[in-house]
Amino acid sequence: MSALTVVLALFAALSNAAASVLQRRAAAQDAAGAEPGRPVRWLLRLLRDPYWVGGAALLAVTTVLQAAALAVGSLAVVQPLMATELMFTLVVGGAVFHRRPDGRTWLAFGALAVGLALFLGAAAPSAGRDTASPGRWAVAGAVLLCAVVVLAVAGRLTRGAPRAALFGSASAVAFGATAALLKEFTGRLPQGVGAVLTQWPPYATAAVGAISFLLLQSALRAGTLAASQPALTLGDALTSVALGWALFGEQIALGMRVLPEVIGIALIGVGSVGLAGAPSVHGTWDTAAAAGDGPGASEAGNGPGFAPRDVEGPAAGRPAAGPEKRKEGDA
């Protein structure tokens, strides 16, 4: 587990988190004008939104960073590190939606970070092979396709937060498959770019990546980041660890190290649940009211547990002038 792999994966997670926040902001503002049953028209309208376009550009940056990380590291290291996207999402989201994380959220951040470090440190995933053994992709592809279809169909049959979570899970499996295909593609590059372009991996990567992107848009449209992002980040990590073992022969340490690995996974789960249910990100933190600009938008999105930014003047419930100001961090 080289430092370069870790740095590239963390920057990829940050870029992906910023992309999710920007696209969720665009989706939240456009929700009022969205027409049920017309996702294509809705998507075309978003193409004119600078926040959505900026998010799409950051997804491209994420792909480049992720490919670079996979070229020098294992799938079982890179994709679990991408779970830090959840922390980055809430930090970036707090800035974009004008919400500060509260103490409970920071504790959840800490649990997720410590759990991730403990799991990767104890598991010490091996590098494995650069490419998968012949024939394994057919079986893995069939299993992945079934999982994505089942989750997406279940998402279509539900509403609210469960819908967002199910579409988030479907996109997680698809993004895990995209990462594995990306590793297969980069593993074949020593053959030469021309030779690789005559093979199936680059085109399968592009196709599955596009499906992942569309599933992500469905998750963002279905509900808040608090509902979709935990399923997306953790599902991606677990899918990728499984694919790293099944396709590339990557191994994790067992024996006495199982206990710290289990503790690490438990902390990751606790941290993810805590982040999803923390008061500072629960409810309307990234709805259209919270995402809107202007003095009324910040106030409209407040709910229990929110920590609004300090605002001067009558809008904050204080006289326009006076010697007393609210101390930083007061609720």
mmCIF file with all atom_site columns, C-alpha atoms in Angstrom, residues 220-302:
data_model
loop_
_atom_site.group_PDB
_atom_site.id
_atom_site.type_symbol
_atom_site.label_atom_id
_atom_site.label_alt_id
_atom_site.label_comp_id
_atom_site.label_asym_id
_atom_site.label_entity_id
_atom_site.label_seq_id
_atom_site.pdbx_PDB_ins_code
_atom_site.Cartn_x
_atom_site.Cartn_y
_atom_site.Cartn_z
_atom_site.occupancy
_atom_site.B_iso_or_equiv
_atom_site.pdbx_formal_charge
_atom_site.auth_seq_id
_atom_site.auth_comp_id
_atom_site.auth_asym_id
_atom_site.auth_atom_id
_atom_site.pdbx_PDB_model_num
ATOM 1  C CA . LEU A 1 220 ? -29.545 12.023  -6.719  1.00 0.00 ? 220 LEU A CA 1
ATOM 2  C CA . ARG A 1 221 ? -32.999 12.717  -8.103  1.00 0.00 ? 221 ARG A CA 1
ATOM 3  C CA . ALA A 1 222 ? -34.716 10.265  -5.743  1.00 0.00 ? 222 ALA A CA 1
ATOM 4  C CA . GLY A 1 223 ? -33.595 11.795  -2.452  1.00 0.00 ? 223 GLY A CA 1
ATOM 5  C CA . THR A 1 224 ? -30.986 13.530  -0.368  1.00 0.00 ? 224 THR A CA 1
ATOM 6  C CA . LEU A 1 225 ? -27.294 12.730  -0.217  1.00 0.00 ? 225 LEU A CA 1
ATOM 7  C CA . ALA A 1 226 ? -27.818 11.444  3.340   1.00 0.00 ? 226 ALA A CA 1
ATOM 8  C CA . ALA A 1 227 ? -29.979 8.648   1.890   1.00 0.00 ? 227 ALA A CA 1
ATOM 9  C CA . SER A 1 228 ? -27.942 7.709   -1.172  1.00 0.00 ? 228 SER A CA 1
ATOM 10 C CA . GLN A 1 229 ? -24.312 8.425   -0.312  1.00 0.00 ? 229 GLN A CA 1
ATOM 11 C CA . PRO A 1 230 ? -23.708 5.818   2.456   1.00 0.00 ? 230 PRO A CA 1
ATOM 12 C CA . ALA A 1 231 ? -25.049 3.033   0.215   1.00 0.00 ? 231 ALA A CA 1
ATOM 13 C CA . LEU A 1 232 ? -23.019 4.350   -2.696  1.00 0.00 ? 232 LEU A CA 1
ATOM 14 C CA . THR A 1 233 ? -19.650 4.640   -0.951  1.00 0.00 ? 233 THR A CA 1
ATOM 15 C CA . LEU A 1 234 ? -19.803 1.498   1.197   1.00 0.00 ? 234 LEU A CA 1
ATOM 16 C CA . GLY A 1 235 ? -21.360 -0.616  -1.546  1.00 0.00 ? 235 GLY A CA 1
ATOM 17 C CA . ASP A 1 236 ? -18.609 0.448   -3.936  1.00 0.00 ? 236 ASP A CA 1
ATOM 18 C CA . ALA A 1 237 ? -15.913 -0.497  -1.415  1.00 0.00 ? 237 ALA A CA 1
ATOM 19 C CA . LEU A 1 238 ? -17.384 -3.925  -0.606  1.00 0.00 ? 238 LEU A CA 1
ATOM 20 C CA . THR A 1 239 ? -18.020 -4.752  -4.272  1.00 0.00 ? 239 THR A CA 1
ATOM 21 C CA . SER A 1 240 ? -14.475 -3.786  -5.185  1.00 0.00 ? 240 SER A CA 1
ATOM 22 C CA . VAL A 1 241 ? -12.865 -5.863  -2.420  1.00 0.00 ? 241 VAL A CA 1
ATOM 23 C CA . ALA A 1 242 ? -14.881 -8.872  -3.633  1.00 0.00 ? 242 ALA A CA 1
ATOM 24 C CA . LEU A 1 243 ? -13.927 -8.250  -7.268  1.00 0.00 ? 243 LEU A CA 1
ATOM 25 C CA . GLY A 1 244 ? -10.285 -7.764  -6.338  1.00 0.00 ? 244 GLY A CA 1
ATOM 26 C CA . TRP A 1 245 ? -10.301 -11.234 -4.772  1.00 0.00 ? 245 TRP A CA 1
ATOM 27 C CA . ALA A 1 246 ? -12.398 -12.951 -7.467  1.00 0.00 ? 246 ALA A CA 1
ATOM 28 C CA . LEU A 1 247 ? -10.773 -11.411 -10.550 1.00 0.00 ? 247 LEU A CA 1
ATOM 29 C CA . PHE A 1 248 ? -7.255  -10.293 -9.688  1.00 0.00 ? 248 PHE A CA 1
ATOM 30 C CA . GLY A 1 249 ? -6.270  -12.684 -6.900  1.00 0.00 ? 249 GLY A CA 1
ATOM 31 C CA . GLU A 1 250 ? -5.896  -9.916  -4.312  1.00 0.00 ? 250 GLU A CA 1
ATOM 32 C CA . GLN A 1 251 ? -5.766  -11.274 -0.776  1.00 0.00 ? 251 GLN A CA 1
ATOM 33 C CA . ILE A 1 252 ? -6.309  -9.799  2.664   1.00 0.00 ? 252 ILE A CA 1
ATOM 34 C CA . ALA A 1 253 ? -4.558  -10.967 5.823   1.00 0.00 ? 253 ALA A CA 1
ATOM 35 C CA . LEU A 1 254 ? -6.585  -13.304 8.040   1.00 0.00 ? 254 LEU A CA 1
ATOM 36 C CA . GLY A 1 255 ? -5.730  -15.198 11.220  1.00 0.00 ? 255 GLY A CA 1
ATOM 37 C CA . MET A 1 256 ? -5.149  -12.934 14.210  1.00 0.00 ? 256 MET A CA 1
ATOM 38 C CA . ARG A 1 257 ? -5.831  -9.890  12.052  1.00 0.00 ? 257 ARG A CA 1
ATOM 39 C CA . VAL A 1 258 ? -9.493  -10.800 11.608  1.00 0.00 ? 258 VAL A CA 1
ATOM 40 C CA . LEU A 1 259 ? -10.437 -9.146  14.916  1.00 0.00 ? 259 LEU A CA 1
ATOM 41 C CA . PRO A 1 260 ? -9.081  -5.649  14.061  1.00 0.00 ? 260 PRO A CA 1
ATOM 42 C CA . GLU A 1 261 ? -10.520 -6.044  10.561  1.00 0.00 ? 261 GLU A CA 1
ATOM 43 C CA . VAL A 1 262 ? -13.980 -6.759  11.987  1.00 0.00 ? 262 VAL A CA 1
ATOM 44 C CA . ILE A 1 263 ? -13.641 -3.844  14.408  1.00 0.00 ? 263 ILE A CA 1
ATOM 45 C CA . GLY A 1 264 ? -12.607 -1.610  11.516  1.00 0.00 ? 264 GLY A CA 1
ATOM 46 C CA . ILE A 1 265 ? -15.611 -2.695  9.441   1.00 0.00 ? 265 ILE A CA 1
ATOM 47 C CA . ALA A 1 266 ? -17.903 -2.133  12.451  1.00 0.00 ? 266 ALA A CA 1
ATOM 48 C CA . LEU A 1 267 ? -16.516 1.395   12.920  1.00 0.00 ? 267 LEU A CA 1
ATOM 49 C CA . ILE A 1 268 ? -16.999 2.095   9.219   1.00 0.00 ? 268 ILE A CA 1
ATOM 50 C CA . GLY A 1 269 ? -20.620 0.973   9.545   1.00 0.00 ? 269 GLY A CA 1
ATOM 51 C CA . VAL A 1 270 ? -21.221 3.000   12.702  1.00 0.00 ? 270 VAL A CA 1
ATOM 52 C CA . GLY A 1 271 ? -19.619 6.060   11.140  1.00 0.00 ? 271 GLY A CA 1
ATOM 53 C CA . SER A 1 272 ? -21.679 5.722   7.963   1.00 0.00 ? 272 SER A CA 1
ATOM 54 C CA . VAL A 1 273 ? -24.943 5.326   9.842   1.00 0.00 ? 273 VAL A CA 1
ATOM 55 C CA . GLY A 1 274 ? -24.000 8.243   12.077  1.00 0.00 ? 274 GLY A CA 1
ATOM 56 C CA . LEU A 1 275 ? -23.223 10.455  9.104   1.00 0.00 ? 275 LEU A CA 1
ATOM 57 C CA . ALA A 1 276 ? -26.482 9.537   7.403   1.00 0.00 ? 276 ALA A CA 1
ATOM 58 C CA . GLY A 1 277 ? -28.559 10.289  10.522  1.00 0.00 ? 277 GLY A CA 1
ATOM 59 C CA . ALA A 1 278 ? -26.621 13.206  12.016  1.00 0.00 ? 278 ALA A CA 1
ATOM 60 C CA . PRO A 1 279 ? -28.848 16.241  12.736  1.00 0.00 ? 279 PRO A CA 1
ATOM 61 C CA . SER A 1 280 ? -26.608 18.524  10.686  1.00 0.00 ? 280 SER A CA 1
ATOM 62 C CA . VAL A 1 281 ? -27.299 16.557  7.506   1.00 0.00 ? 281 VAL A CA 1
ATOM 63 C CA . HIS A 1 282 ? -30.765 15.188  8.192   1.00 0.00 ? 282 HIS A CA 1
ATOM 64 C CA . GLY A 1 283 ? -33.902 16.337  6.428   1.00 0.00 ? 283 GLY A CA 1
ATOM 65 C CA . THR A 1 284 ? -33.725 19.446  4.266   1.00 0.00 ? 284 THR A CA 1
ATOM 66 C CA . TRP A 1 285 ? -29.991 20.186  4.289   1.00 0.00 ? 285 TRP A CA 1
ATOM 67 C CA . ASP A 1 286 ? -29.673 19.733  0.513   1.00 0.00 ? 286 ASP A CA 1
ATOM 68 C CA . THR A 1 287 ? -33.210 20.346  -0.734  1.00 0.00 ? 287 THR A CA 1
ATOM 69 C CA . ALA A 1 288 ? -34.066 23.164  -3.119  1.00 0.00 ? 288 ALA A CA 1
ATOM 70 C CA . ALA A 1 289 ? -34.715 25.588  -0.246  1.00 0.00 ? 289 ALA A CA 1
ATOM 71 C CA . ALA A 1 290 ? -31.299 24.912  1.269   1.00 0.00 ? 290 ALA A CA 1
ATOM 72 C CA . ALA A 1 291 ? -29.578 24.963  -2.100  1.00 0.00 ? 291 ALA A CA 1
ATOM 73 C CA . GLY A 1 292 ? -31.080 28.254  -3.203  1.00 0.00 ? 292 GLY A CA 1
ATOM 74 C CA . ASP A 1 293 ? -29.107 31.440  -3.025  1.00 0.00 ? 293 ASP A CA 1
ATOM 75 C CA . GLY A 1 294 ? -30.277 34.555  -1.254  1.00 0.00 ? 294 GLY A CA 1
ATOM 76 C CA . PRO A 1 295 ? -31.018 35.599  2.318   1.00 0.00 ? 295 PRO A CA 1
ATOM 77 C CA . GLY A 1 296 ? -34.236 33.635  2.535   1.00 0.00 ? 296 GLY A CA 1
ATOM 78 C CA . ALA A 1 297 ? -32.763 30.359  1.315   1.00 0.00 ? 297 ALA A CA 1
ATOM 79 C CA . SER A 1 298 ? -30.449 29.805  4.257   1.00 0.00 ? 298 SER A CA 1
ATOM 80 C CA . GLU A 1 299 ? -33.219 30.351  6.776   1.00 0.00 ? 299 GLU A CA 1
ATOM 81 C CA . ALA A 1 300 ? -35.751 28.247  4.879   1.00 0.00 ? 300 ALA A CA 1
ATOM 82 C CA . GLY A 1 301 ? -33.592 25.149  4.962   1.00 0.00 ? 301 GLY A CA 1
ATOM 83 C CA . ASN A 1 302 ? -32.955 25.140  8.708   1.00 0.00 ? 302 ASN A CA 1
#
